[in-house]
mmCIF file of C-alpha atoms in Angstrom:
data_model
loop_
_atom_site.group_PDB
_atom_site.id
_atom_site.type_symbol
_atom_site.label_atom_id
_atom_site.label_comp_id
_atom_site.label_asym_id
_atom_site.label_seq_id
_atom_site.Cartn_x
_atom_site.Cartn_y
_atom_site.Cartn_z
ATOM 1 C CA MET A 1 28.886 93.111 149.640
ATOM 2 C CA LEU A 2 27.539 89.885 148.229
ATOM 3 C CA MET A 3 24.261 88.586 149.590
ATOM 4 C CA GLY A 4 22.842 85.186 148.831
ATOM 5 C CA GLU A 5 19.691 84.636 146.849
ATOM 6 C CA GLY A 6 17.955 83.819 150.123
ATOM 7 C CA VAL A 7 17.718 87.553 150.859
ATOM 8 C CA GLU A 8 15.858 88.195 147.606
ATOM 9 C CA TRP A 9 13.636 85.178 148.195
ATOM 10 C CA GLY A 10 12.938 86.194 151.786
ATOM 11 C CA LEU A 11 12.045 89.775 150.908
ATOM 12 C CA HIS A 12 9.763 88.747 148.040
ATOM 13 C CA CYS A 13 8.045 86.138 150.215
ATOM 14 C CA CYS A 14 7.493 88.752 152.936
ATOM 15 C CA LEU A 15 5.925 91.037 150.322
ATOM 16 C CA ALA A 16 3.699 88.240 149.069
ATOM 17 C CA LEU A 17 2.643 87.362 152.616
ATOM 18 C CA ALA A 18 1.767 91.006 153.254
ATOM 19 C CA TRP A 19 -0.398 91.003 150.119
ATOM 20 C CA LEU A 20 -1.941 87.661 151.088
ATOM 21 C CA GLY A 21 -2.653 88.672 154.686
ATOM 22 C CA ASP A 22 -6.273 87.523 154.604
ATOM 23 C CA GLN A 23 -5.240 84.178 153.063
ATOM 24 C CA ALA A 24 -2.541 83.409 155.648
ATOM 25 C CA PRO A 25 -1.072 81.121 156.629
ATOM 26 C CA VAL A 26 0.432 80.320 153.234
ATOM 27 C CA SER A 27 2.191 76.998 152.720
ATOM 28 C CA THR A 28 5.805 76.729 151.618
ATOM 29 C CA GLY A 29 4.631 74.970 148.470
ATOM 30 C CA ARG A 30 2.263 77.774 147.553
ATOM 31 C CA LEU A 31 4.902 80.468 148.162
ATOM 32 C CA ALA A 32 7.365 78.429 146.109
ATOM 33 C CA GLU A 33 4.876 78.265 143.229
ATOM 34 C CA VAL A 34 4.322 82.031 143.294
ATOM 35 C CA PHE A 35 7.998 82.530 142.445
ATOM 36 C CA GLU A 36 8.807 79.159 140.801
ATOM 37 C CA LEU A 37 11.296 78.272 143.535
ATOM 38 C CA PRO A 38 12.239 74.842 144.904
ATOM 39 C CA PRO A 39 10.012 74.336 147.986
ATOM 40 C CA GLU A 40 12.561 72.542 150.181
ATOM 41 C CA TYR A 41 15.221 75.170 149.604
ATOM 42 C CA LEU A 42 12.703 77.970 150.166
ATOM 43 C CA LYS A 43 11.656 76.374 153.451
ATOM 44 C CA LYS A 44 15.283 76.502 154.620
ATOM 45 C CA ARG A 45 15.426 80.198 153.685
ATOM 46 C CA LEU A 46 12.201 81.019 155.563
ATOM 47 C CA GLN A 47 13.138 79.246 158.816
ATOM 48 C CA PRO A 48 15.607 81.972 159.911
ATOM 49 C CA LEU A 49 12.835 84.536 159.377
ATOM 50 C CA VAL A 50 10.662 82.573 161.799
ATOM 51 C CA ARG A 51 13.493 82.379 164.355
ATOM 52 C CA ALA A 52 13.965 86.153 164.041
ATOM 53 C CA GLY A 53 10.272 86.818 164.684
ATOM 54 C CA ILE A 54 9.649 88.215 161.192
ATOM 55 C CA LEU A 55 7.426 85.327 160.122
ATOM 56 C CA SER A 56 5.311 82.957 162.127
ATOM 57 C CA SER A 57 4.711 79.397 161.069
ATOM 58 C CA SER A 58 1.926 77.023 161.892
ATOM 59 C CA PRO A 59 2.133 73.254 161.357
ATOM 60 C CA GLY A 60 -0.361 70.952 159.762
ATOM 61 C CA PRO A 61 -2.188 70.565 156.468
ATOM 62 C CA ARG A 62 -3.652 74.085 156.711
ATOM 63 C CA GLY A 63 -0.438 75.498 158.148
ATOM 64 C CA GLY A 64 2.162 77.699 156.618
ATOM 65 C CA TYR A 65 3.684 81.128 157.016
ATOM 66 C CA SER A 66 2.366 84.566 157.825
ATOM 67 C CA LEU A 67 3.967 87.842 158.851
ATOM 68 C CA ALA A 68 4.617 87.931 162.594
ATOM 69 C CA ARG A 69 4.711 91.740 162.624
ATOM 70 C CA THR A 70 3.170 94.484 160.550
ATOM 71 C CA PRO A 71 5.000 95.544 157.378
ATOM 72 C CA GLU A 72 5.861 98.856 159.090
ATOM 73 C CA GLU A 73 7.704 96.919 161.807
ATOM 74 C CA ILE A 74 9.873 94.811 159.487
ATOM 75 C CA SER A 75 12.982 96.540 158.173
ATOM 76 C CA LEU A 76 14.989 95.304 155.224
ATOM 77 C CA MET A 77 17.926 95.009 157.640
ATOM 78 C CA ASP A 78 15.838 92.664 159.820
ATOM 79 C CA VAL A 79 15.411 90.328 156.855
ATOM 80 C CA VAL A 80 19.029 90.585 155.704
ATOM 81 C CA ALA A 81 20.374 89.968 159.224
ATOM 82 C CA ALA A 82 18.045 87.017 159.771
ATOM 83 C CA ILE A 83 19.149 85.308 156.568
ATOM 84 C CA GLU A 84 22.784 86.383 156.232
ATOM 85 C CA GLY A 85 23.676 86.868 159.895
ATOM 86 C CA ARG A 86 24.868 89.941 161.750
ATOM 87 C CA GLN A 87 28.615 89.508 161.314
ATOM 88 C CA ASP A 88 30.583 92.363 159.805
ATOM 89 C CA ALA A 89 31.170 92.159 156.070
ATOM 90 C CA PHE A 90 34.799 93.300 156.422
ATOM 91 C CA ARG A 91 37.208 91.782 158.901
ATOM 92 C CA CYS A 92 40.495 93.577 159.400
ATOM 93 C CA THR A 93 43.292 91.146 160.205
ATOM 94 C CA GLU A 94 45.938 93.857 160.587
ATOM 95 C CA ILE A 95 48.135 92.645 157.734
ATOM 96 C CA ARG A 96 49.784 96.062 157.837
ATOM 97 C CA GLN A 97 51.732 94.799 160.863
ATOM 98 C CA ARG A 98 53.276 91.871 158.948
ATOM 99 C CA GLY A 99 56.100 91.722 156.462
ATOM 100 C CA ALA A 100 57.493 95.226 155.954
ATOM 101 C CA GLY A 101 55.176 96.514 158.700
ATOM 102 C CA ALA A 102 56.895 94.290 161.266
ATOM 103 C CA GLU A 103 59.774 96.800 161.257
ATOM 104 C CA ALA A 104 57.513 99.749 162.166
ATOM 105 C CA ALA A 105 57.221 101.240 165.624
ATOM 106 C CA GLY A 106 54.257 99.909 167.595
ATOM 107 C CA SER A 107 52.864 103.429 167.877
ATOM 108 C CA GLU A 108 52.060 103.314 164.133
ATOM 109 C CA PHE A 109 49.400 100.762 164.922
ATOM 110 C CA ALA A 110 47.818 102.464 167.934
ATOM 111 C CA ARG A 111 44.792 103.497 165.845
ATOM 112 C CA PRO A 112 42.752 101.437 163.402
ATOM 113 C CA CYS A 113 44.086 101.662 159.877
ATOM 114 C CA GLY A 114 42.425 103.813 157.256
ATOM 115 C CA VAL A 115 41.245 100.771 155.312
ATOM 116 C CA ALA A 116 39.385 99.372 158.338
ATOM 117 C CA GLN A 117 37.877 102.773 159.146
ATOM 118 C CA ALA A 118 36.671 103.357 155.585
ATOM 119 C CA MET A 119 35.165 99.886 155.315
ATOM 120 C CA ARG A 120 33.407 100.271 158.681
ATOM 121 C CA ARG A 121 31.900 103.635 157.670
ATOM 122 C CA ALA A 122 30.648 102.152 154.403
ATOM 123 C CA GLU A 123 29.120 99.149 156.145
ATOM 124 C CA LEU A 124 27.411 101.312 158.765
ATOM 125 C CA ALA A 125 25.922 103.489 156.015
ATOM 126 C CA TRP A 126 24.653 100.373 154.222
ATOM 127 C CA ARG A 127 23.136 98.961 157.428
ATOM 128 C CA ARG A 128 21.508 102.308 158.315
ATOM 129 C CA GLU A 129 19.936 102.549 154.857
ATOM 130 C CA LEU A 130 18.485 99.038 155.080
ATOM 131 C CA ALA A 131 17.295 99.631 158.653
ATOM 132 C CA ALA A 132 15.522 102.821 157.551
ATOM 133 C CA GLN A 133 13.463 101.020 154.894
ATOM 134 C CA THR A 134 10.587 98.754 155.817
ATOM 135 C CA LEU A 135 8.469 96.196 154.103
ATOM 136 C CA ALA A 136 5.750 98.870 154.038
ATOM 137 C CA ASP A 137 8.109 101.068 151.999
ATOM 138 C CA LEU A 138 8.539 98.253 149.466
ATOM 139 C CA ILE A 139 4.789 97.769 149.324
ATOM 140 C CA ALA A 140 4.378 101.481 148.588
ATOM 141 C CA VAL A 141 6.678 101.333 145.549
ATOM 142 C CA SER A 142 5.482 97.980 144.208
ATOM 143 C CA PRO A 143 3.579 97.933 140.928
ATOM 144 C CA ALA A 144 -0.099 98.599 141.621
ATOM 145 C CA ALA A 145 -1.199 95.342 139.980
ATOM 146 C CA ALA A 146 1.241 93.103 141.889
ATOM 147 C CA PRO A 147 -0.832 92.470 145.056
ATOM 148 C CA ALA A 148 -3.973 91.488 143.136
ATOM 149 C CA ARG A 149 -1.928 89.347 140.738
ATOM 150 C CA VAL A 150 -0.356 87.400 143.621
ATOM 151 C CA ARG A 151 -3.729 86.968 145.374
ATOM 152 C CA ARG A 152 -5.349 85.807 142.127
ATOM 153 C CA PHE A 153 -2.490 83.397 141.432
ATOM 154 C CA CYS A 154 -2.792 81.869 144.899
ATOM 155 C CA ARG A 155 -6.554 81.479 144.621
ATOM 156 C CA THR A 156 -6.120 79.502 141.388
ATOM 157 C CA LEU A 157 -3.802 77.096 143.245
ATOM 158 C CA SER A 158 -6.459 76.265 145.841
#
């Protein structure tokens, strides 16, 4: 499973927004500076999180992003699905029925193949694990100094 960097960026921005709750909304530019990311590209990565109801955005010079739900209500799967989409990672195209398989009796293909079943089980396990972990869980295992460091960094940008 290969996820784009947008997932990492989105999760870290959600963490930062949780730590900056009292300073929200936080502008795209400020979030970009926290992680030294290109602001325009970051904005494109945050928009799906707004559409999914994970973040809220407010326009204007004092606008920006804030968490739309509590950290306990945002699963890692919510963020991954918002950024990467909900499509299955593996798509079986039944190649077993082509070439040499074209000679086989149709009854051989009545059930999904073992490859498709194994890949589906693995993907479901991955999705369940991400759905079981929340932003609050990440906050709990973050370095103790990280929240204050991010808040301090953002105050110096003001």
